[in-house]
Coordinates of C-alpha atoms in Angstrom, one line a residue:
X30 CA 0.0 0.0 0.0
X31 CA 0.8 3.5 -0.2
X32 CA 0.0 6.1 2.3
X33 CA -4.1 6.0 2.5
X34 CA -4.3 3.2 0.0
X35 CA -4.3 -0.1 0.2
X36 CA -4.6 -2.2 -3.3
X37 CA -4.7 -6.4 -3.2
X38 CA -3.8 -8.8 -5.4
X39 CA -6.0 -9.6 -8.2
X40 CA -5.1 -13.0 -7.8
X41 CA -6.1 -13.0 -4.0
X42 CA -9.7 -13.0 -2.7
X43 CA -10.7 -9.1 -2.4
X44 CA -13.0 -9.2 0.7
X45 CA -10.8 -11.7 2.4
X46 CA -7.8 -9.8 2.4
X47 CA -9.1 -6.4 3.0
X48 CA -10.9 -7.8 6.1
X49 CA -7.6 -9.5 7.4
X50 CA -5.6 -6.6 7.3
X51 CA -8.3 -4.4 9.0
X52 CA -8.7 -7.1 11.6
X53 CA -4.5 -6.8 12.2
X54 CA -4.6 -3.5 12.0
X55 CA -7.3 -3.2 15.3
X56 CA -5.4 -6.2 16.5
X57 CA -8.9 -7.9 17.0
X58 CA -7.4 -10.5 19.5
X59 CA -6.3 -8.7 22.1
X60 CA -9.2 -6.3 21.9
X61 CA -12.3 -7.8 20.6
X62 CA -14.2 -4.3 21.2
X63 CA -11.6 -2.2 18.8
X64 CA -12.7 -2.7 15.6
X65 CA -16.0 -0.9 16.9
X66 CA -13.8 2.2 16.0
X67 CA -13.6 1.5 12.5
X68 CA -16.4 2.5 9.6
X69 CA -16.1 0.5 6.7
X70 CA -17.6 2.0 3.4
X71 CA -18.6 -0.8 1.0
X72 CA -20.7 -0.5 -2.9
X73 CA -23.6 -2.4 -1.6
X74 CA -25.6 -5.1 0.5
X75 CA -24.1 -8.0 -0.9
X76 CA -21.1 -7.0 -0.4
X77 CA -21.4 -5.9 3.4
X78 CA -23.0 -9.4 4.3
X79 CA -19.9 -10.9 2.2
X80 CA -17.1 -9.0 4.2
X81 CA -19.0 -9.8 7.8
X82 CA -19.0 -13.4 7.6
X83 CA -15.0 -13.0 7.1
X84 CA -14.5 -11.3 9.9
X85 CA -16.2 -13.7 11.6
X86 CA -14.1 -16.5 10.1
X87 CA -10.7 -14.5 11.1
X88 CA -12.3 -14.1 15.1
X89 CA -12.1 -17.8 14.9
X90 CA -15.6 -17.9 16.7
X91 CA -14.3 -15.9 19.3
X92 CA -16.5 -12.8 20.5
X93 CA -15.7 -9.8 18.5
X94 CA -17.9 -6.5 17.6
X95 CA -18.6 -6.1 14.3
X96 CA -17.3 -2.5 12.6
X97 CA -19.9 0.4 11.6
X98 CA -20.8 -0.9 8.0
X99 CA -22.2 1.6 5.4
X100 CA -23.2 0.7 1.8
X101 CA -23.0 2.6 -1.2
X102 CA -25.6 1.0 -3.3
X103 CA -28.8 -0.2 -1.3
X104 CA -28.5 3.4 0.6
X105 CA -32.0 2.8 1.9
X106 CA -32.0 -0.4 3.6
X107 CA -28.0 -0.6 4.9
X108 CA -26.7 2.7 3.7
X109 CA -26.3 6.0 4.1
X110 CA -29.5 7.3 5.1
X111 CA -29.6 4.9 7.2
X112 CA -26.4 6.0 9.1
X113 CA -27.5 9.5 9.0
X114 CA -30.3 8.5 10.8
X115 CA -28.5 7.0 13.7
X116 CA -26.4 9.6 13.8
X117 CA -29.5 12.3 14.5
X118 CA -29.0 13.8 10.9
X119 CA -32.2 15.4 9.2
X120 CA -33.1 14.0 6.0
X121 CA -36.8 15.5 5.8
X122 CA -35.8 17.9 3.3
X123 CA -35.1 15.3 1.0
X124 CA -38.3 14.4 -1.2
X125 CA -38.6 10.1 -1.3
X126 CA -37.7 8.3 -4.3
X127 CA -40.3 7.5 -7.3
X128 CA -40.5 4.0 -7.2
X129 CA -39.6 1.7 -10.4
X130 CA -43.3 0.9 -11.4
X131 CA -44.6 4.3 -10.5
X132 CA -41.4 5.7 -13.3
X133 CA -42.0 3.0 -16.0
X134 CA -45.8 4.0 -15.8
X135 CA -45.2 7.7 -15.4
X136 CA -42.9 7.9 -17.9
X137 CA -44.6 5.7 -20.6
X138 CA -48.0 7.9 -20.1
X139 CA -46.4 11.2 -20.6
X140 CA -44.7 9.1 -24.3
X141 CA -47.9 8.7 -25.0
X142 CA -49.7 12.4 -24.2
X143 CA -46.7 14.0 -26.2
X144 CA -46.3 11.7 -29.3
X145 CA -50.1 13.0 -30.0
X146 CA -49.1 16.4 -30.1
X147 CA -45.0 16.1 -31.6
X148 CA -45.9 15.8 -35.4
X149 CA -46.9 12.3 -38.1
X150 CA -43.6 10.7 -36.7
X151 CA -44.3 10.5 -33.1
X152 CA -48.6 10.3 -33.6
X153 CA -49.0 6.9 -34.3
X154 CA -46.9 4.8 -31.3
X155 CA -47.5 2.1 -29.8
X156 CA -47.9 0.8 -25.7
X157 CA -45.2 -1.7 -26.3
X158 CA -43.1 1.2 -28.1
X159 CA -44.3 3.5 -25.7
X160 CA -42.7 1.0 -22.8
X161 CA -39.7 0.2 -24.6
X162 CA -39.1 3.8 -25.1
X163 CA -39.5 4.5 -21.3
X164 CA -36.7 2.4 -20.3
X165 CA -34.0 3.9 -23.1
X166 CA -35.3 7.9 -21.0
X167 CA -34.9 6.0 -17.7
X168 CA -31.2 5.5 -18.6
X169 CA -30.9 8.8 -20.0
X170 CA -32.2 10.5 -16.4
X171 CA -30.2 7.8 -14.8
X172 CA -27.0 8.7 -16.5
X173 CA -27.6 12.2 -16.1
X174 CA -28.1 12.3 -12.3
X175 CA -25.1 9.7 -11.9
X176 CA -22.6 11.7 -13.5
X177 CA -24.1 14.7 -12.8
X178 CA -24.2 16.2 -16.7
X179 CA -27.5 18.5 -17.1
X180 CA -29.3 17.1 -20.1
X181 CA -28.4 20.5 -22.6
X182 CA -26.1 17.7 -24.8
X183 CA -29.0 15.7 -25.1
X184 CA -28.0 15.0 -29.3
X185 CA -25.2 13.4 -28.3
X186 CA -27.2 10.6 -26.5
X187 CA -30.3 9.6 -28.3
X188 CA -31.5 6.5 -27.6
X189 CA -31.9 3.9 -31.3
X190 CA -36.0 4.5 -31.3
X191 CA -35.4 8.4 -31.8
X192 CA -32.0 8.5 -33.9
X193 CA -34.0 8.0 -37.0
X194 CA -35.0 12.0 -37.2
X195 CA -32.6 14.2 -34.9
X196 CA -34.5 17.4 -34.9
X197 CA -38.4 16.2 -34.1
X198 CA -36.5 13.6 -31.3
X199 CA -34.8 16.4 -29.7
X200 CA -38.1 18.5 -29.7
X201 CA -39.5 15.1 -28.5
X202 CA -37.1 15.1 -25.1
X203 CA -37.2 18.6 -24.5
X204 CA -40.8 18.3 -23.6
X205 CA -40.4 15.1 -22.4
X206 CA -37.9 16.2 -19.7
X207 CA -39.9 19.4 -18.7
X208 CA -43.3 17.5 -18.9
X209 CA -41.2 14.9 -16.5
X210 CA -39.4 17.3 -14.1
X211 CA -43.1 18.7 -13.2
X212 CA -45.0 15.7 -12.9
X213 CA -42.3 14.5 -10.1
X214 CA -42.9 18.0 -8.4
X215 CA -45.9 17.9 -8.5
X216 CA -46.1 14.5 -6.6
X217 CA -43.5 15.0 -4.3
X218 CA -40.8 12.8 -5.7
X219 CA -37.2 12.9 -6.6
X220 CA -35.4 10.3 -9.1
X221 CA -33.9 7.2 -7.0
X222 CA -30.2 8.8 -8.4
X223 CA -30.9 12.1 -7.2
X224 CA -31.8 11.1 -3.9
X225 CA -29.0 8.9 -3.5
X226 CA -26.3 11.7 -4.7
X227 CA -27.9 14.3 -2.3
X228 CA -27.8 11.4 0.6
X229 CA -24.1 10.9 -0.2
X230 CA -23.2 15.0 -0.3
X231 CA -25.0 15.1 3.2
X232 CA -22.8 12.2 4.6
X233 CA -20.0 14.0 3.1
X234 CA -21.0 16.4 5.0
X235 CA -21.4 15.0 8.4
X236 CA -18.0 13.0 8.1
X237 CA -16.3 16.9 7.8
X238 CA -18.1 18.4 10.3
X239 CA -17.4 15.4 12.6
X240 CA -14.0 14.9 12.1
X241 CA -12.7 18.8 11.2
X242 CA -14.3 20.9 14.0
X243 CA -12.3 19.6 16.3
X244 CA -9.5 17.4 14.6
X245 CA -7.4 17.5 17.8
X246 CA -10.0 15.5 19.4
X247 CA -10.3 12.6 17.1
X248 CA -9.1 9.4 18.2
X249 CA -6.5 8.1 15.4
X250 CA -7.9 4.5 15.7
X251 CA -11.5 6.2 14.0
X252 CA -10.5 5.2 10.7
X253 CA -12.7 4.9 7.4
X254 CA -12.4 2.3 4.9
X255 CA -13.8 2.9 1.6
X256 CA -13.6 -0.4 0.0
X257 CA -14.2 -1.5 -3.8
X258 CA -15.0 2.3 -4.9
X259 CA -12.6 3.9 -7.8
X260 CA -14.7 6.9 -7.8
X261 CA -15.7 6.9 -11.0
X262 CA -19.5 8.7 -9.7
X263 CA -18.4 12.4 -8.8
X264 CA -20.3 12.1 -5.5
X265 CA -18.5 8.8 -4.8
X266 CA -15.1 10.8 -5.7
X267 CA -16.0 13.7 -3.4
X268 CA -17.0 11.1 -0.1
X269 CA -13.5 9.3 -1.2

């Protein structure tokens, strides 16, 4: 390793080693309660259940306390949120997630009210085109909230179904978006990426204001371990 980072092998076991040198590093025998210092950043769930059952394989069934765990991924259930609730952190002001149904359905509707009014090209769509449709914007707004790029280069990405005739497609997702933007207003939602980036600034957030205000007081054994993240999401990059 070198400095702050740590790399393994790719011909080792990934979770496996990472686990056995945080466990030397807290020197887990001798003090089955000091890995309780540590907060271990993993991309998701699976993950986190992965890396807990070799920790419990290195403690030799011996009685050890398992590190503060936070996923990336599944920020609902195991993640951040989830830690920021513990931790008496507000997260009212952040509208709830649309949920995958409620998007496909949304999103294939507001295909269909525009196509009726976007010119001979667009008027005489299908429900089955209309869903298949929905799922290439889905990616669009997913891509757009995970690498944070506004959709103003919206040409540069058209999905197959509406490469066919550049100008009446981009007229197309112009509306679409602003039709799409206001429906989720108006019901009081926020896309699942949004909410997860704005989750991950205010844990950004909270790790700073813990650990600079009074950086004299932290305890070095308070480490953070951000495992299996390159940082290739900006708001990963910023948290790392």
């Amino acid at each position: 390793y070198k400095k702050n980072i740590f790399t393994v092998s790719p011909c080792d076991n990934f979770l496996k080693e990472t686990a056995k040198l945080i466990f030397n590093l807290y020197n887990i025998h001798k003090d089955p309660l000091s890995l309780t210092k540590a907060t271990i950043i993993l991309p998701n769930i699976r993950s986190s259940i992965t890396f807990k059952k070799e920790i419990i394989e290195l403690s030799e069934n011996k009685v050890s306390v398992m590190p503060k765990i936070v996923t990336l991924g599944d920020f609902e259930e195991e993640g951040l949120s989830y830690e920021l609730i513990k931790e008496n952190s507000e997260l009212g002001e952040i509208p709830p997630a649309i949920s995958k149904i409620e998007r496909i359905l949304l999103t294939a509707k507001l295909i269909e009210e525009i196509s009726k009014n976007s010119g001979k090209i667009f008027s005489n769509i299908t429900l089955s085109q209309s869903l298949k449709l929905s799922y290439s914007l889905i990616e669009i707004i997913d891509d757009s909230y995970r690498y944070e790029k506004p959709f103003e280069n919206i040409e540069d990405i058209l999905p197959d179904e509406l490469a066919f005739n550049k100008q009446a497609s981009l007229e197309f997702l112009k509306s679409f978006f602003n039709n799409y933007q206001k429906k989720l207003n108006e019901f009081g939602y926020i896309d699942t990426i949004e909410r997860r980036n704005l989750i991950t600034e205010k844990y950004n957030q909270f790790l700073i204001n813990k650990y600079n205000t009074n950086p004299n007081n932290c305890d070095p054994n308070e480490r953070i371990f951000i495992i299996g993240s390159t940082g290739s999401l900006p708001s990963t990059r910023r948290l790392i």
